CSV table of C-alpha atoms and ligand atoms in Angstrom, one decimal:
chain,number,residue,atom,x,y,z
A,5,UNK,CA,-35.7,76.4,-24.3
A,6,UNK,CA,-38.4,76.5,-27.0
A,7,UNK,CA,-40.0,73.7,-29.0
A,8,UNK,CA,-37.2,73.9,-31.6
A,9,UNK,CA,-34.6,72.9,-29.0
A,10,UNK,CA,-32.8,76.2,-29.2
A,11,UNK,CA,-32.1,78.7,-26.4
A,12,UNK,CA,-33.3,82.2,-27.3
A,13,UNK,CA,-32.0,85.0,-25.2
A,14,UNK,CA,-33.7,88.2,-25.9
A,15,UNK,CA,-31.9,91.4,-25.5
A,16,UNK,CA,-33.1,94.2,-23.2
A,17,UNK,CA,-34.4,96.0,-26.3
A,18,UNK,CA,-37.4,93.6,-26.4
A,19,UNK,CA,-37.9,93.4,-22.6
A,20,UNK,CA,-37.9,97.0,-21.6
A,21,UNK,CA,-41.2,98.8,-21.5
A,22,UNK,CA,-40.1,101.9,-23.4
A,23,UNK,CA,-38.1,101.3,-26.5
A,24,UNK,CA,-34.4,101.8,-25.5
A,25,UNK,CA,-32.1,104.1,-27.5
A,26,UNK,CA,-29.9,102.7,-30.3
A,27,UNK,CA,-26.8,102.7,-28.0
A,28,UNK,CA,-28.5,100.4,-25.5
A,29,UNK,CA,-30.0,98.2,-28.2
A,30,UNK,CA,-26.5,97.9,-29.9
A,31,UNK,CA,-24.9,96.4,-26.8
A,32,UNK,CA,-27.8,94.2,-25.9
A,33,UNK,CA,-28.6,92.3,-29.1
A,34,UNK,CA,-31.1,89.5,-29.2
A,35,UNK,CA,-28.9,86.4,-29.1
A,36,UNK,CA,-29.7,82.9,-30.1
A,37,UNK,CA,-27.5,80.2,-28.6
A,38,UNK,CA,-27.8,77.1,-30.7
A,39,UNK,CA,-27.6,74.6,-27.8
A,40,UNK,CA,-29.8,72.2,-29.7
A,41,UNK,CA,-27.2,71.9,-32.5
A,42,UNK,CA,-24.6,69.1,-32.3
A,43,UNK,CA,-21.3,70.1,-33.9
A,44,UNK,CA,-18.8,67.3,-34.2
A,45,UNK,CA,-15.9,69.4,-33.1
A,46,UNK,CA,-15.7,72.1,-30.5
A,47,UNK,CA,-16.6,75.6,-31.9
A,48,UNK,CA,-14.5,78.6,-31.1
A,49,UNK,CA,-15.9,80.5,-28.1
A,50,UNK,CA,-14.3,83.8,-28.9
A,51,UNK,CA,-15.7,85.4,-25.8
A,52,UNK,CA,-14.1,86.6,-22.6
A,53,UNK,CA,-17.0,87.4,-20.3
A,54,UNK,CA,-20.1,85.3,-19.3
A,55,UNK,CA,-23.3,86.5,-17.7
A,56,UNK,CA,-25.1,85.2,-14.6
A,57,UNK,CA,-28.7,85.3,-13.3
A,58,UNK,CA,-27.7,86.1,-9.7
A,59,UNK,CA,-24.8,87.1,-7.5
A,60,UNK,CA,-24.6,83.8,-5.7
A,61,UNK,CA,-24.2,81.9,-8.9
A,62,UNK,CA,-21.6,84.4,-10.1
A,63,UNK,CA,-19.7,84.2,-6.8
A,64,UNK,CA,-19.4,80.3,-7.1
A,65,UNK,CA,-17.8,80.8,-10.5
A,66,UNK,CA,-14.8,82.5,-8.9
A,67,UNK,CA,-14.0,79.4,-6.9
A,68,UNK,CA,-12.1,77.0,-9.2
A,69,UNK,CA,-11.0,75.5,-12.5
A,70,UNK,CA,-14.1,73.4,-12.9
A,71,UNK,CA,-16.6,76.3,-12.1
A,72,UNK,CA,-19.0,78.0,-14.5
A,73,UNK,CA,-17.4,80.2,-17.1
A,74,UNK,CA,-16.8,83.7,-15.7
A,75,UNK,CA,-14.0,85.5,-17.4
A,76,UNK,CA,-11.4,84.5,-20.1
A,77,UNK,CA,-8.4,84.6,-17.8
A,78,UNK,CA,-10.1,82.0,-15.6
A,79,UNK,CA,-11.4,79.8,-18.4
A,80,UNK,CA,-13.2,79.6,-21.6
A,81,UNK,CA,-15.3,76.7,-23.2
A,82,UNK,CA,-12.9,76.1,-26.1
A,83,UNK,CA,-9.9,76.2,-23.8
A,84,UNK,CA,-11.6,73.9,-21.3
A,85,UNK,CA,-12.3,71.4,-24.1
A,86,UNK,CA,-8.5,71.3,-24.9
A,87,UNK,CA,-7.8,70.9,-21.2
A,88,UNK,CA,-10.3,68.0,-20.9
A,89,UNK,CA,-8.8,66.3,-24.0
A,90,UNK,CA,-5.2,66.4,-22.7
A,91,UNK,CA,-6.3,65.5,-19.2
A,92,UNK,CA,-8.0,62.4,-20.6
A,93,UNK,CA,-4.9,61.5,-22.6
A,94,UNK,CA,-2.6,61.8,-19.5
A,95,UNK,CA,-5.1,60.2,-17.1
A,96,UNK,CA,-5.1,63.2,-14.7
A,97,UNK,CA,-7.5,64.8,-12.2
A,98,UNK,CA,-7.5,68.1,-14.1
A,99,UNK,CA,-5.6,70.1,-16.7
A,100,UNK,CA,-4.6,73.7,-17.2
A,101,UNK,CA,-3.9,75.2,-20.7
A,102,UNK,CA,-1.6,78.2,-21.1
A,103,UNK,CA,-0.4,80.6,-23.9
A,104,UNK,CA,2.9,78.7,-24.2
A,105,UNK,CA,4.8,75.8,-22.7
A,106,UNK,CA,6.9,78.4,-20.7
A,107,UNK,CA,3.6,79.9,-19.5
A,108,UNK,CA,2.7,76.5,-18.1
A,109,UNK,CA,6.1,75.8,-16.6
A,110,UNK,CA,6.2,79.3,-15.0
A,111,UNK,CA,2.7,78.8,-13.5
A,112,UNK,CA,3.8,75.6,-11.9
A,113,UNK,CA,7.1,77.0,-10.5
A,114,UNK,CA,5.5,80.1,-9.2
A,115,UNK,CA,2.6,78.2,-7.6
A,116,UNK,CA,4.8,75.7,-5.8
A,117,UNK,CA,8.0,77.6,-4.9
A,118,UNK,CA,8.8,80.3,-2.3
A,119,UNK,CA,12.1,82.0,-1.8
A,120,UNK,CA,14.6,79.8,-0.1
A,121,UNK,CA,13.0,76.6,-1.4
A,122,UNK,CA,15.1,73.9,-3.1
A,123,UNK,CA,14.6,72.2,-6.5
A,124,UNK,CA,16.2,69.1,-7.9
A,125,UNK,CA,16.3,69.1,-11.7
A,126,UNK,CA,17.7,66.9,-14.4
A,127,UNK,CA,21.0,68.3,-15.9
A,128,UNK,CA,19.8,68.0,-19.5
A,129,UNK,CA,16.8,70.4,-19.4
A,130,UNK,CA,15.0,72.5,-22.0
A,131,UNK,CA,16.8,75.8,-22.2
A,132,UNK,CA,13.8,77.9,-21.2
A,133,UNK,CA,13.3,75.8,-18.0
A,134,UNK,CA,17.0,76.1,-17.2
A,135,UNK,CA,16.8,79.9,-17.6
A,136,UNK,CA,13.8,80.3,-15.3
A,137,UNK,CA,15.5,78.2,-12.6
A,138,UNK,CA,18.5,80.4,-13.0
A,139,UNK,CA,16.4,83.5,-12.6
A,140,UNK,CA,14.6,82.0,-9.6
A,141,UNK,CA,18.0,81.3,-8.0
A,142,UNK,CA,19.4,84.8,-8.7
A,143,UNK,CA,16.3,86.8,-7.7
A,144,UNK,CA,14.4,84.7,-5.2
A,145,UNK,CA,17.1,82.5,-3.7
A,146,UNK,CA,15.5,79.3,-4.9
A,147,UNK,CA,18.4,76.8,-4.9
A,148,UNK,CA,18.8,74.1,-7.6
A,149,UNK,CA,20.7,70.8,-7.6
A,150,UNK,CA,21.2,69.1,-10.9
A,151,UNK,CA,21.1,65.3,-11.2
A,152,UNK,CA,21.7,63.0,-14.1
A,153,UNK,CA,18.2,61.6,-14.4
A,154,UNK,CA,19.4,58.0,-14.3
A,155,UNK,CA,19.9,57.3,-10.6
A,156,UNK,CA,17.4,57.7,-7.7
A,157,UNK,CA,20.3,57.6,-5.2
A,158,UNK,CA,21.4,61.0,-6.6
A,159,UNK,CA,17.9,62.4,-5.9
A,160,UNK,CA,18.0,61.0,-2.3
A,161,UNK,CA,21.4,62.5,-1.7
A,162,UNK,CA,20.3,65.9,-3.0
A,163,UNK,CA,17.2,66.1,-0.8
A,164,UNK,CA,17.0,68.9,1.7
A,165,UNK,CA,14.4,69.9,4.3
A,166,UNK,CA,13.1,72.6,1.8
A,167,UNK,CA,13.2,70.5,-1.4
A,168,UNK,CA,9.8,71.1,-3.0
A,169,UNK,CA,10.1,69.9,-6.6
A,170,UNK,CA,11.8,67.4,-8.8
A,171,UNK,CA,11.9,68.3,-12.5
A,172,UNK,CA,12.4,65.7,-15.2
A,173,UNK,CA,11.9,65.3,-18.9
A,174,UNK,CA,10.7,62.0,-20.4
A,175,UNK,CA,13.1,62.4,-23.4
A,176,UNK,CA,15.8,65.1,-23.2
A,177,UNK,CA,17.0,67.2,-26.1
A,178,UNK,CA,19.2,66.5,-28.2
A,179,UNK,CA,20.7,63.5,-26.4
A,180,UNK,CA,17.4,61.6,-26.3
A,181,UNK,CA,18.2,60.6,-22.7
A,182,UNK,CA,15.2,58.9,-21.1
A,183,UNK,CA,14.7,59.7,-17.5
A,184,UNK,CA,14.0,56.9,-15.1
A,185,UNK,CA,10.6,58.3,-14.1
A,186,UNK,CA,9.4,55.5,-11.8
A,187,UNK,CA,12.5,55.3,-9.8
A,188,UNK,CA,13.1,59.0,-9.5
A,189,UNK,CA,9.5,59.9,-8.8
A,190,UNK,CA,9.4,57.3,-6.1
A,191,UNK,CA,12.5,58.8,-4.4
A,192,UNK,CA,10.8,62.2,-4.5
A,193,UNK,CA,7.5,60.8,-3.2
A,194,UNK,CA,9.1,59.1,-0.2
A,195,UNK,CA,10.3,62.6,0.8
A,196,UNK,CA,7.0,64.4,0.1
A,197,UNK,CA,8.5,66.1,-2.9
A,198,UNK,CA,6.3,66.9,-6.0
A,199,UNK,CA,7.6,65.6,-9.3
A,200,UNK,CA,7.0,67.5,-12.5
A,201,UNK,CA,7.7,65.8,-15.8
A,202,UNK,CA,8.0,67.7,-19.1
A,203,UNK,CA,6.4,65.2,-21.5
A,204,UNK,CA,6.7,67.4,-24.6
A,205,UNK,CA,8.7,64.8,-26.5
A,206,UNK,CA,6.5,61.8,-25.7
A,207,UNK,CA,2.8,62.5,-25.6
A,208,UNK,CA,0.7,59.3,-26.1
A,209,UNK,CA,3.9,57.2,-25.9
A,210,UNK,CA,4.3,57.8,-22.2
A,211,UNK,CA,1.9,58.7,-19.4
A,212,UNK,CA,4.2,60.1,-16.6
A,213,UNK,CA,1.3,60.1,-14.1
A,214,UNK,CA,1.2,56.3,-14.3
A,215,UNK,CA,4.8,56.2,-13.3
A,216,UNK,CA,4.5,58.3,-10.2
A,217,UNK,CA,4.7,61.9,-11.5
A,218,UNK,CA,2.4,64.5,-9.9
A,219,UNK,CA,2.4,67.0,-12.7
A,220,UNK,CA,2.9,66.6,-16.5
A,221,UNK,CA,3.7,69.6,-18.6
A,222,UNK,CA,3.7,70.0,-22.4
A,223,UNK,CA,4.7,72.5,-24.9
A,224,UNK,CA,1.6,72.1,-27.0
A,225,UNK,CA,3.5,74.1,-29.6
A,226,UNK,CA,5.2,70.8,-30.5
A,227,UNK,CA,3.4,67.5,-31.0
A,228,UNK,CA,0.0,68.3,-29.5
A,229,UNK,CA,-0.6,71.3,-31.9
A,230,UNK,CA,1.6,69.6,-34.5
A,231,UNK,CA,1.2,72.0,-37.4
A,232,UNK,CA,3.6,74.9,-36.7
A,233,UNK,CA,0.8,77.4,-36.3
A,234,UNK,CA,0.2,77.9,-32.6
A,235,UNK,CA,2.2,78.4,-29.4
A,236,UNK,CA,0.7,76.8,-26.4
A,237,UNK,CA,1.2,74.8,-23.2
A,238,UNK,CA,-0.8,72.4,-21.0
A,239,UNK,CA,-0.2,71.0,-17.5
A,240,UNK,CA,-2.0,67.9,-16.2
A,241,UNK,CA,-2.3,67.2,-12.5
A,242,UNK,CA,-2.5,63.9,-10.5
A,243,UNK,CA,-4.8,65.5,-7.9
A,244,UNK,CA,-7.3,68.3,-7.6
A,245,UNK,CA,-5.5,70.2,-4.9
A,246,UNK,CA,-2.4,70.7,-7.1
A,247,UNK,CA,-4.7,71.6,-10.0
A,248,UNK,CA,-6.5,74.2,-8.0
A,249,UNK,CA,-3.3,75.7,-6.7
A,250,UNK,CA,-1.6,76.1,-10.1
A,251,UNK,CA,-4.8,77.3,-11.8
A,252,UNK,CA,-5.1,80.0,-9.1
A,253,UNK,CA,-1.5,81.0,-9.8
A,254,UNK,CA,-2.2,81.0,-13.6
A,255,UNK,CA,-5.1,83.3,-13.3
A,256,UNK,CA,-2.7,85.8,-11.6
A,257,UNK,CA,0.1,85.2,-14.0
A,258,UNK,CA,-2.1,85.8,-17.0
A,259,UNK,CA,-0.4,83.5,-19.6
A,260,UNK,CA,-3.9,82.5,-20.8
A,261,UNK,CA,-4.5,80.9,-24.1
A,262,UNK,CA,-6.6,82.5,-26.8
A,263,UNK,CA,-9.7,80.5,-27.7
A,264,UNK,CA,-8.6,80.5,-31.4
A,265,UNK,CA,-5.2,79.0,-30.5
A,266,UNK,CA,-6.9,76.5,-28.2
A,267,UNK,CA,-9.2,75.5,-31.1
A,268,UNK,CA,-6.3,75.0,-33.5
A,269,UNK,CA,-4.5,72.9,-30.8
A,270,UNK,CA,-7.6,70.8,-30.4
A,271,UNK,CA,-7.7,70.2,-34.1
A,272,UNK,CA,-4.1,69.0,-34.0
A,273,UNK,CA,-4.9,66.9,-31.0
A,274,UNK,CA,-7.3,64.7,-33.0
A,275,UNK,CA,-4.4,63.3,-35.1
A,276,UNK,CA,-1.8,63.3,-32.3
A,277,UNK,CA,-1.7,59.5,-31.8
A,278,UNK,CA,-1.3,58.8,-35.5
A,279,UNK,CA,1.3,61.5,-36.0
A,280,UNK,CA,3.5,60.5,-33.1
A,281,UNK,CA,3.3,56.8,-33.9
A,282,UNK,CA,4.4,57.6,-37.5
A,283,UNK,CA,7.1,60.0,-36.5
A,284,UNK,CA,8.5,57.4,-34.0
A,285,UNK,CA,8.5,54.7,-36.6
A,286,UNK,CA,10.2,56.9,-39.2
A,287,UNK,CA,12.7,58.2,-36.7
A,288,UNK,CA,13.8,54.7,-35.8
A,289,UNK,CA,14.1,53.8,-39.4
A,290,UNK,CA,16.3,56.8,-40.2
A,291,UNK,CA,18.3,56.2,-37.0
A,292,UNK,CA,19.1,52.6,-38.2
A,293,UNK,CA,20.1,53.8,-41.7
A,294,UNK,CA,22.2,56.7,-40.3
A,295,UNK,CA,24.0,54.2,-37.9
A,296,UNK,CA,25.2,52.2,-41.0
A,297,UNK,CA,26.5,55.3,-42.9
A,298,UNK,CA,30.3,55.8,-43.0
A,299,UNK,CA,30.1,59.6,-42.4
A,300,UNK,CA,28.2,59.1,-39.1
A,301,UNK,CA,30.0,58.2,-35.9
A,302,UNK,CA,27.1,58.0,-33.4
A,303,UNK,CA,23.3,58.0,-33.5
A,304,UNK,CA,21.0,58.6,-30.5
A,305,UNK,CA,17.4,57.3,-30.5
A,306,UNK,CA,15.7,55.5,-27.6
A,307,UNK,CA,14.6,52.7,-30.0
A,308,UNK,CA,18.2,51.7,-30.9
A,309,UNK,CA,19.4,48.7,-28.9
A,310,UNK,CA,22.7,50.5,-28.2
A,311,UNK,CA,20.9,53.5,-26.5
A,312,UNK,CA,21.9,53.7,-22.8
A,313,UNK,CA,18.3,53.6,-21.7
A,314,UNK,CA,16.9,51.4,-24.4
A,315,UNK,CA,15.3,48.9,-22.0
A,316,UNK,CA,13.9,51.6,-19.8
A,317,UNK,CA,12.5,53.3,-23.0
A,318,UNK,CA,10.8,50.1,-24.0
A,319,UNK,CA,9.1,49.9,-20.6
A,320,UNK,CA,8.0,53.5,-20.4
A,321,UNK,CA,7.2,53.9,-24.1
A,322,UNK,CA,6.1,50.6,-25.6
A,323,UNK,CA,4.6,52.4,-28.6
A,324,UNK,CA,7.9,53.9,-29.8
A,325,UNK,CA,10.8,56.0,-28.8
A,326,UNK,CA,9.6,59.4,-30.2
A,327,UNK,CA,10.2,61.4,-33.3
A,328,UNK,CA,13.5,63.0,-32.3
A,329,UNK,CA,16.9,61.6,-33.0
A,330,UNK,CA,20.4,63.1,-33.1
A,331,UNK,CA,23.6,62.0,-34.8
A,332,UNK,CA,27.2,62.9,-34.9
A,333,UNK,CA,29.1,63.6,-38.1
A,334,UNK,CA,32.7,62.4,-38.6
A,335,UNK,CA,33.5,65.8,-40.1
A,336,UNK,CA,32.7,67.8,-36.9
A,337,UNK,CA,31.4,71.4,-36.9
A,338,UNK,CA,31.9,72.1,-40.6
A,339,UNK,CA,30.1,68.9,-41.6
A,340,UNK,CA,27.2,69.6,-39.3
A,341,UNK,CA,26.6,73.0,-40.8
A,342,UNK,CA,27.0,71.6,-44.3
A,343,UNK,CA,24.5,68.9,-43.7
A,344,UNK,CA,21.8,71.2,-42.3
A,345,UNK,CA,22.4,73.7,-45.2
A,346,UNK,CA,22.1,70.9,-47.8
A,347,UNK,CA,18.8,69.3,-46.9
A,348,UNK,CA,16.0,69.9,-49.3
A,349,UNK,CA,13.0,67.8,-48.1
A,350,UNK,CA,13.7,68.4,-44.4
A,351,UNK,CA,13.8,72.1,-43.3
A,352,UNK,CA,16.4,73.9,-41.3
A,353,UNK,CA,14.3,75.1,-38.4
A,354,UNK,CA,14.0,75.2,-34.6
A,355,UNK,CA,11.1,73.4,-32.8
A,356,UNK,CA,9.9,69.8,-33.2
A,357,UNK,CA,6.7,67.8,-33.5
A,358,UNK,CA,5.7,69.4,-36.8
A,359,UNK,CA,4.2,67.6,-39.8
A,360,UNK,CA,7.4,68.3,-41.6
A,361,UNK,CA,10.9,67.2,-40.7
A,362,UNK,CA,13.1,69.8,-39.1
A,363,UNK,CA,16.9,69.6,-38.7
A,364,UNK,CA,19.3,71.8,-36.8
A,365,UNK,CA,23.0,72.0,-35.9
A,366,UNK,CA,23.0,72.9,-32.2
A,367,UNK,CA,26.8,73.9,-32.1
A,368,UNK,CA,26.3,76.7,-34.7
A,369,UNK,CA,22.8,77.7,-33.7
A,370,UNK,CA,20.9,77.0,-30.5
A,371,UNK,CA,24.1,76.3,-28.5
A,372,UNK,CA,26.5,78.6,-30.3
A,373,UNK,CA,27.5,80.4,-27.1
A,374,UNK,CA,28.9,77.2,-25.6
A,375,UNK,CA,32.6,76.3,-26.0
A,376,UNK,CA,33.8,72.7,-26.7
A,377,UNK,CA,33.9,71.7,-23.0
A,378,UNK,CA,30.4,73.1,-22.3
A,379,UNK,CA,29.0,71.4,-25.4
A,380,UNK,CA,30.4,68.1,-24.2
A,381,UNK,CA,28.9,68.6,-20.8
A,382,UNK,CA,25.5,69.2,-22.5
A,383,UNK,CA,25.9,65.9,-24.4
A,384,UNK,CA,26.3,67.8,-27.7
A,385,UNK,CA,29.2,67.3,-30.2
A,386,UNK,CA,30.6,69.8,-32.6
A,387,UNK,CA,29.1,67.7,-35.4
A,388,UNK,CA,25.8,66.8,-33.7
A,389,UNK,CA,22.7,67.2,-35.9
A,390,UNK,CA,19.2,67.1,-34.3
A,391,UNK,CA,16.4,65.7,-36.4
A,392,UNK,CA,12.7,66.2,-35.4
A,393,UNK,CA,11.0,63.8,-37.8
A,394,UNK,CA,7.7,64.7,-39.5
A,395,UNK,CA,5.2,62.8,-41.6
A,396,UNK,CA,7.1,62.5,-45.0
A,397,UNK,CA,7.7,59.1,-46.5
A,398,UNK,CA,10.8,57.7,-44.9
A,399,UNK,CA,12.4,56.9,-48.3
A,400,UNK,CA,12.1,60.5,-49.4
A,401,UNK,CA,13.7,61.6,-46.1
A,402,UNK,CA,16.5,59.1,-46.5
A,403,UNK,CA,17.2,60.1,-50.1
A,404,UNK,CA,17.4,63.7,-48.9
A,405,UNK,CA,19.8,62.8,-46.0
A,406,UNK,CA,22.0,60.7,-48.3
A,407,UNK,CA,22.6,63.6,-50.7
A,408,UNK,CA,23.2,65.9,-47.7
A,409,UNK,CA,25.6,63.3,-46.1
A,410,UNK,CA,27.5,63.1,-49.4
A,411,UNK,CA,28.1,66.9,-49.2
A,412,UNK,CA,29.1,66.7,-45.6
A,413,UNK,CA,31.5,63.8,-46.0
B,504,PLP,C1,9.5,74.0,-26.6
B,504,PLP,C2,9.7,73.4,-25.3
B,504,PLP,C3,9.2,74.1,-24.1
B,504,PLP,C4,8.7,75.5,-24.2
B,504,PLP,O1,7.5,75.6,-24.8
B,504,PLP,P1,7.0,76.9,-25.6
B,504,PLP,O2,5.7,76.5,-26.1
B,504,PLP,O3,8.0,77.3,-26.6
B,504,PLP,O4,6.9,78.0,-24.5
B,504,PLP,C5,9.3,73.4,-22.9
B,504,PLP,N1,9.8,72.2,-22.9
B,504,PLP,C6,10.3,71.5,-24.0
B,504,PLP,C7,10.8,70.1,-23.8
B,504,PLP,C8,10.2,72.1,-25.2
B,504,PLP,O5,10.6,71.4,-26.3
């Protein structure tokens, strides 16, 4: 470092005795790394390979998720900044970012499961997770037992000698069921089984590691990114051995995040606590107003006193029950479709955790292949509408919902 506090790395062009050819000079430019500068945010390190002074130092960089930067599929400074931020939020021993939530979930499943192993999973699971478990069952003989998510006795009854993993979701979609994380994770722990909790619906509100989980996964596409512009995932681990194991698998799997996507995610992360608090508050407000509307027969939000896990939700998420709610329309399938076609402030779109409010009618879109019986089993009615609340003023959203409800009545 020189007197100006800046690292100057001179290219070979200046070091070599004879002046090298243009080709050589072009690939070895004189670089100035402004380590003396102090940017408030993390810059984008759009770089995939990092140089070393010696083989020993380079060899050490192959060793683990906290090593020196080596190659982009192992890690990257911008990506690591995102991992550190989410790790800090969840109170973990280390985090791993991926190119998508499914990239994260696949890295965990592939790291922890061998053929013939057994998994216990909550029945009401994200569709992608459900599909991967089905694939693992069909192709690698991984067996899956589904449990309700309410009762640790079901977990104990499902345990087998080769049970490796319990999979839960803090808040399930679109039922807003809240899993009894402390009781279920304790049942798994007694048997030496690892618990993975998908906390996509409740970042900040709930810290599953504090309730006995071993791994927390997020689709950062949703609340953490928060602006409908990136796809990403993050896993946080309670201990370093698990972190190392899944990181190693992830380097082989290759669902590595791009530094630019990681940078956008970090930018969203800065306002995550404010956004999720506001979305939770507005969701509960809308849930109460919907519950009093004559066209609505049922409303699900963990903050409503009539919610089956209301007391549990208050314990696990004292800061609010999340930004997702669902409600059932008297008029069934036709009414559900009419409502989601009629909204003007809210948008008809998949996903959740965005700055704008998104609605969808599962029976005619995401769950259209399910017949009435299968819908009921998934906790979805013909007239169920899922609302993922954004940051609009609640009165504007309610005015929009009122006019859409009038059309759907
Ligand atoms: C969206 C979602 C995922 C998958 O995340 P992607 O980023 O779309 O791969 C996993 N779990 C839950 C609960 C989700 O909502």
